[in-house]
Coordinates of C-alpha atoms in Angstrom, one line a residue:
P1 CA 0.0 -0.1 -0.1
L2 CA 1.3 3.8 -0.6
N3 CA 1.1 4.7 2.9
Q4 CA 3.4 1.7 3.5
I5 CA 5.5 2.4 1.1
T6 CA 6.1 6.4 2.1
L7 CA 6.8 5.1 5.5
I8 CA 9.5 2.7 4.3
G9 CA 11.0 5.4 1.9
E10 CA 11.6 8.3 4.6
E11 CA 13.6 5.5 6.4
L12 CA 15.5 4.8 3.4
L13 CA 16.1 8.0 1.4
S14 CA 16.8 11.5 2.7
I15 CA 15.9 13.9 -0.2
S16 CA 17.6 17.1 -0.2
G17 CA 15.8 19.5 -2.4
Q18 CA 15.8 23.3 -2.8
H19 CA 13.8 23.9 0.4
D20 CA 16.1 22.2 2.5
Q21 CA 18.9 24.2 1.3
Q22 CA 17.5 27.2 2.0
S23 CA 16.5 26.2 5.3
L24 CA 20.1 25.9 5.7
L25 CA 20.4 30.2 5.8
R26 CA 18.4 30.5 8.9
S27 CA 20.2 30.5 12.1
S28 CA 18.0 28.2 14.0
S29 CA 18.5 25.4 11.3
Q30 CA 21.8 25.7 11.6
L31 CA 21.7 25.4 15.2
D32 CA 19.6 22.4 15.1
Y33 CA 22.0 20.8 13.0
L34 CA 24.8 21.6 15.3
D35 CA 22.9 19.8 18.2
R36 CA 22.0 16.8 16.1
F37 CA 25.7 16.2 15.5
G38 CA 26.7 17.0 19.4
H39 CA 24.4 14.8 20.8
H40 CA 23.1 17.5 23.0
K41 CA 20.0 16.3 24.1
I42 CA 20.5 15.7 27.6
F43 CA 21.8 19.2 27.7
Q44 CA 18.9 20.5 26.2
E45 CA 16.5 18.9 28.6
A46 CA 18.0 20.0 31.2
M47 CA 17.9 23.9 29.8
R48 CA 14.1 23.3 28.8
H49 CA 13.0 22.2 32.8
S50 CA 15.4 25.2 33.8
W51 CA 13.2 27.2 31.3
Q52 CA 10.0 25.8 32.6
E53 CA 10.9 26.3 36.2
L54 CA 11.6 29.9 35.6
G55 CA 8.6 30.7 33.4
L56 CA 6.6 29.3 36.6
A57 CA 8.6 31.6 39.3
R58 CA 8.2 34.3 36.6
E59 CA 4.1 33.9 36.6
E60 CA 3.9 33.1 40.1
L61 CA 5.6 36.6 40.6
K62 CA 3.9 38.8 37.9
V63 CA 0.6 37.5 39.3
L64 CA 1.2 38.6 42.9
E65 CA 2.7 41.9 41.9
H66 CA -0.1 42.7 39.9
R67 CA -2.6 42.0 42.3
L68 CA -0.9 44.0 44.9
K69 CA -0.4 46.7 42.6
E70 CA -4.3 46.8 42.3
A71 CA -4.7 46.8 46.1
E72 CA -2.3 48.9 46.9
E73 CA -4.1 51.8 44.3
K74 CA -7.3 51.1 46.0
R75 CA -5.9 50.7 49.8
D76 CA -7.7 54.1 51.0
L77 CA -10.8 52.7 49.6
Y78 CA -10.4 49.6 51.3
E79 CA -9.3 51.0 54.8
F80 CA -12.3 53.4 54.3
Q81 CA -14.9 50.4 53.8
R82 CA -13.3 48.6 56.5
D83 CA -13.2 51.0 59.4
E84 CA -16.6 51.8 58.5
I85 CA -18.2 48.4 58.6
K86 CA -16.1 47.3 61.2
K87 CA -17.7 50.8 63.5
L88 CA -20.9 49.7 63.0
N89 CA -20.4 46.3 64.4
L90 CA -22.8 44.4 62.2
L91 CA -24.5 41.1 63.5
P92 CA -25.3 38.9 60.9
G93 CA -29.4 38.4 60.7
E94 CA -29.2 41.8 62.9
D95 CA -32.1 43.6 60.6
D96 CA -34.4 40.8 60.7
E97 CA -34.0 40.1 64.2
L98 CA -34.8 44.0 65.2
L99 CA -37.4 44.2 63.0
A100 CA -39.4 41.3 64.5
E101 CA -38.5 42.9 67.7
K102 CA -40.4 45.9 66.5
N103 CA -43.3 44.5 64.9
Q104 CA -43.5 42.6 68.5
A105 CA -43.1 45.6 70.7
K106 CA -46.3 47.2 68.2
N107 CA -48.3 44.3 69.4
S108 CA -47.5 44.3 72.8
G109 CA -50.4 46.0 74.4
R110 CA -52.5 43.3 72.8
L111 CA -50.6 40.9 74.0
L112 CA -50.1 42.1 77.4
E113 CA -54.2 42.2 78.1
C114 CA -54.0 38.7 76.5
L115 CA -51.0 37.4 79.1
S116 CA -52.9 39.2 82.0
S117 CA -56.0 37.6 81.8
A118 CA -54.7 34.2 81.4
S119 CA -52.2 34.8 84.2
E120 CA -55.4 35.7 86.3
I121 CA -57.3 32.9 85.2
L122 CA -54.6 30.4 86.1
G123 CA -53.2 31.6 89.3
G124 CA -54.3 35.8 90.3
E125 CA -58.1 35.9 91.0
P126 CA -59.7 34.3 94.1
G127 CA -61.0 30.8 92.5
N128 CA -58.2 30.5 90.0
V129 CA -57.5 27.5 88.1
V130 CA -54.4 26.4 90.0
E131 CA -56.1 26.5 93.2
K132 CA -59.2 24.4 92.0
L133 CA -56.7 22.0 90.9
G134 CA -54.9 22.1 94.2
R135 CA -58.2 21.1 96.1
V136 CA -58.5 18.6 93.2
R137 CA -55.2 17.4 94.3
R138 CA -56.1 17.1 98.0
Q139 CA -59.2 15.1 97.8
M140 CA -57.0 13.0 95.5
E141 CA -54.3 12.6 97.9
A142 CA -56.8 11.3 100.5
A143 CA -58.8 8.8 97.8
A144 CA -55.2 7.5 97.2
G145 CA -54.3 7.0 100.9
L146 CA -57.6 4.6 100.8
D147 CA -57.3 3.0 97.6
S148 CA -54.0 2.2 95.9
R149 CA -55.6 2.1 92.3
F150 CA -56.3 6.1 92.1
E151 CA -52.2 6.8 92.9
D152 CA -52.0 7.0 89.1
D153 CA -55.0 9.4 89.0
L154 CA -53.1 11.5 91.9
A155 CA -49.6 11.8 89.7
M156 CA -51.5 12.8 86.3
I157 CA -53.2 15.5 89.0
D158 CA -50.2 16.6 90.4
D159 CA -48.2 16.9 87.6
S160 CA -50.9 19.3 86.0
Y161 CA -51.2 21.2 89.3
H162 CA -47.2 21.7 89.0
Q163 CA -47.3 22.7 85.4
L164 CA -50.0 25.1 85.5
A165 CA -48.4 26.9 88.7
D166 CA -45.1 27.1 86.7
L167 CA -47.1 28.8 83.3
A168 CA -48.9 30.9 85.6
V169 CA -45.8 32.3 86.5
Q170 CA -44.0 32.4 83.1
L171 CA -47.2 34.6 81.5
E172 CA -46.8 37.0 84.6
N173 CA -43.3 37.3 83.9
K174 CA -43.4 37.6 79.9
G175 CA -46.1 40.1 80.3
R176 CA -43.7 42.2 82.5
E177 CA -41.3 41.6 79.7
L178 CA -44.0 43.1 77.0
D179 CA -44.4 46.3 78.6
A180 CA -42.5 48.4 75.9
D181 CA -39.7 50.6 76.6
P182 CA -39.8 53.6 74.8
D183 CA -35.8 53.9 74.8
R184 CA -35.4 50.7 73.1
L185 CA -38.1 51.2 70.2
E186 CA -36.4 54.5 69.7
W187 CA -33.0 52.8 69.4
I188 CA -34.6 50.5 67.3
D189 CA -35.8 52.6 64.9
E190 CA -32.5 54.5 64.6
R191 CA -30.2 51.4 64.5
L192 CA -32.6 50.2 61.4
N193 CA -32.0 53.2 59.4
T194 CA -28.4 52.9 59.7
L195 CA -28.7 49.4 58.0
A196 CA -30.6 50.5 55.7
K197 CA -28.5 53.2 54.6
I198 CA -25.3 50.7 54.3
K199 CA -27.7 48.1 52.4
R200 CA -28.4 50.5 50.0
K201 CA -24.9 52.0 49.9
Y202 CA -23.3 49.1 49.1
N203 CA -26.1 47.1 47.2
L204 CA -25.7 44.2 49.7
S205 CA -27.3 42.0 52.2
L206 CA -26.2 42.5 55.4
D207 CA -24.6 39.4 55.8
D208 CA -23.0 40.1 52.3
I209 CA -21.5 43.7 53.8
I210 CA -19.9 41.5 56.5
A211 CA -18.9 38.7 54.4
H212 CA -17.2 42.0 52.6
G213 CA -15.7 43.7 55.6
L214 CA -13.9 40.3 56.4
K215 CA -12.9 39.9 52.7
L216 CA -11.6 44.0 53.1
N217 CA -9.8 42.8 56.1
Q218 CA -7.6 40.0 54.3
I219 CA -6.8 42.5 51.1
L220 CA -5.1 44.9 53.9
D221 CA -3.3 42.0 56.1
E222 CA -1.6 40.4 52.5
L223 CA -0.8 44.1 51.6
D224 CA 0.7 44.6 55.0
G225 CA 2.8 41.2 54.6
A226 CA 3.3 41.4 51.0
G227 CA 7.1 42.6 51.3
L228 CA 8.0 39.1 52.7
D229 CA 5.6 37.4 49.6
L230 CA 7.2 39.1 47.4
A231 CA 10.6 38.6 49.1
R232 CA 10.2 35.1 48.7
L233 CA 8.8 34.7 45.0
R234 CA 11.8 37.0 43.6
R235 CA 14.2 34.9 45.8
R236 CA 12.5 31.7 44.1
R237 CA 12.6 33.7 40.3
D238 CA 16.3 34.4 40.8
E239 CA 17.2 30.8 42.2
A240 CA 15.5 29.7 38.7
R241 CA 17.2 32.2 36.7
Q242 CA 20.5 31.5 37.9
M243 CA 19.8 28.0 37.2
A244 CA 18.4 28.2 33.7
L245 CA 21.4 30.5 33.1
E246 CA 23.9 27.6 34.6
A247 CA 22.1 25.2 32.3
A248 CA 21.9 27.4 28.8
Y249 CA 26.2 28.2 29.8
A250 CA 26.8 24.2 29.9
L251 CA 25.0 23.9 26.8
H252 CA 27.4 26.8 25.1
I253 CA 30.5 25.0 26.5
Q254 CA 28.9 21.9 24.4
R255 CA 27.9 23.7 21.2
A256 CA 31.2 25.7 21.3
E257 CA 33.1 22.0 21.3
S258 CA 31.0 20.6 18.7
G259 CA 30.9 23.6 16.6
R260 CA 34.9 23.6 16.3
K261 CA 34.5 19.6 15.5
L262 CA 31.5 19.8 12.9
A263 CA 33.5 22.8 11.1
A264 CA 36.9 20.3 11.0
L265 CA 34.8 17.5 9.4
L266 CA 32.5 20.5 6.8
V267 CA 36.5 21.4 5.6
E268 CA 37.1 18.0 5.3
S269 CA 34.1 17.1 3.2
L270 CA 34.1 20.1 1.3
R271 CA 37.8 19.8 -0.1
P272 CA 36.9 17.4 -2.7
L273 CA 33.5 18.8 -3.8
G274 CA 35.6 22.1 -5.2
F275 CA 36.4 24.0 -2.8
P276 CA 40.2 22.9 -1.9
K277 CA 41.2 25.9 -0.4
I278 CA 37.7 26.5 2.1
E279 CA 37.6 27.8 5.2
M280 CA 34.8 27.2 7.7
Q281 CA 33.7 28.4 11.2
V282 CA 30.5 27.4 13.4
E283 CA 30.0 30.7 15.7
V284 CA 28.2 29.9 18.5
T285 CA 27.8 33.3 20.4
A286 CA 26.3 33.8 24.1
P287 CA 26.5 36.4 26.6
P288 CA 29.9 36.9 28.4
R289 CA 29.9 34.9 31.6
D290 CA 30.5 38.1 33.4
A291 CA 27.4 39.6 32.2
S292 CA 24.4 40.5 34.8
P293 CA 22.0 38.2 35.3
D294 CA 19.2 40.8 33.9
E295 CA 21.5 41.0 31.1
A296 CA 22.3 37.4 30.3
E297 CA 18.6 36.4 30.8
K298 CA 17.6 39.0 28.0
S299 CA 19.0 36.3 25.2
L300 CA 17.8 33.3 27.2
G301 CA 15.1 31.1 25.8
P302 CA 14.1 27.7 26.2
G303 CA 16.8 26.1 24.0
G304 CA 19.4 28.2 25.7
F305 CA 21.0 32.0 24.3
D306 CA 23.1 30.7 21.7
R307 CA 23.3 32.0 18.3
V308 CA 24.9 30.0 15.2
N309 CA 26.2 31.1 12.8
F310 CA 28.3 28.8 9.9
L311 CA 30.8 31.3 8.7
F312 CA 32.5 30.4 5.3
S313 CA 34.8 31.3 3.0
P314 CA 35.4 29.2 -0.4
N315 CA 38.6 31.0 -1.9
P316 CA 41.6 31.8 -0.2
G317 CA 42.0 35.8 0.9
E318 CA 38.3 36.5 1.2
G319 CA 37.8 36.2 4.9
L320 CA 35.0 34.3 6.8
K321 CA 31.5 35.8 6.3
P322 CA 28.1 34.1 7.1
L323 CA 27.2 31.7 4.7
A324 CA 23.8 32.6 4.4
K325 CA 25.6 36.5 2.8
I326 CA 27.9 34.9 0.3
A327 CA 26.8 31.3 -0.8
S328 CA 25.4 30.6 -4.2
G329 CA 23.0 28.0 -4.5
G330 CA 25.7 25.4 -5.7
E331 CA 28.0 26.3 -2.9
L332 CA 24.9 26.0 -0.8
S333 CA 23.9 22.4 -2.2
R334 CA 27.6 21.1 -1.6
V335 CA 27.4 22.7 1.7
M336 CA 23.8 20.3 2.6
L337 CA 25.8 17.5 1.2
A338 CA 28.6 17.5 3.5
L339 CA 27.0 18.6 6.4
K340 CA 23.8 15.7 5.8
T341 CA 27.0 13.3 5.3
V342 CA 28.9 14.0 8.7
A343 CA 25.6 15.0 10.8
D344 CA 22.5 14.4 10.1
R345 CA 21.8 10.7 8.3
P346 CA 22.0 7.2 9.2
G347 CA 24.5 5.3 8.2
D348 CA 22.3 2.9 6.0
Q349 CA 20.2 5.7 4.5
L350 CA 20.2 6.8 0.9
L351 CA 20.7 10.7 0.1
V352 CA 19.3 12.2 -2.7
F353 CA 20.4 15.4 -3.9
D354 CA 18.4 17.6 -6.1
E355 CA 20.4 20.1 -8.5
I356 CA 23.2 19.5 -6.6
D357 CA 25.8 21.2 -9.0

């Protein structure tokens, strides 16, 4: 089948056409050839890992700095709102409770009449229920003394007597509590007006305003303690950057060494291809080792900070110049032939070059 022939063909043949040769003019392609030639995979993996760690540290620091900047710009507003909410000493559900108390106070007169009447009937006026039940109780005590079959009846009457006596006292006490305090009612009205104003101002329920105040406390506490968090994240960023720079310099050393070897092999391979006096150099540039971390970081990326340039001089006296600037199509094809021969081909693969000369 065609798809199987295609897969097999990719393993058996390496076809180099004009597009492949033109890609050699790009510094990134030259870097790829150099890394494959030098087998830098372990160093490249270390570089990519350290770059990812640096990215995470940068992002975490950036998020915190952005959040703190926004909060700092609104610090005055946050402090004002926090103090305003704190000063009111708000309680969850306070408005509903006060409103219920106010409504209860409105009905206190009628309630007081009902409770007073009930209390008098139970235990206040002559011949009240408790008094009558007491007489019944005494008679049942006598009956139970004569016949034990009436002891259960006596117990029921005894319980009812004590319960009704307690109820009479409770109703009397509640009646006293219902005697509305004018000062208390005035305070409730003022407090409800204050709560209504704050709810309108924030357009929130009372519970949500309390939650908002707690959130403002958290934000302001975070601002006050931001120095420690920023210092910790900046230290982490600096440590990650240092690791990334160390990985980049280690990769640079490997590339520089591989570049010298590759240049020597290319010269040896190109001399029989019409370049008896050829000179080549694989230039690997990186920031100087004594550069500041900030300066070196500007050139840093997931592949390190190296820029690779194949320098080429086909004839004596012409001087080494970038391959991209001086190589003709035929020269570029022969360089590609040499490069694939020494750097990019499995030993059993057939190379096919289009327009080699």
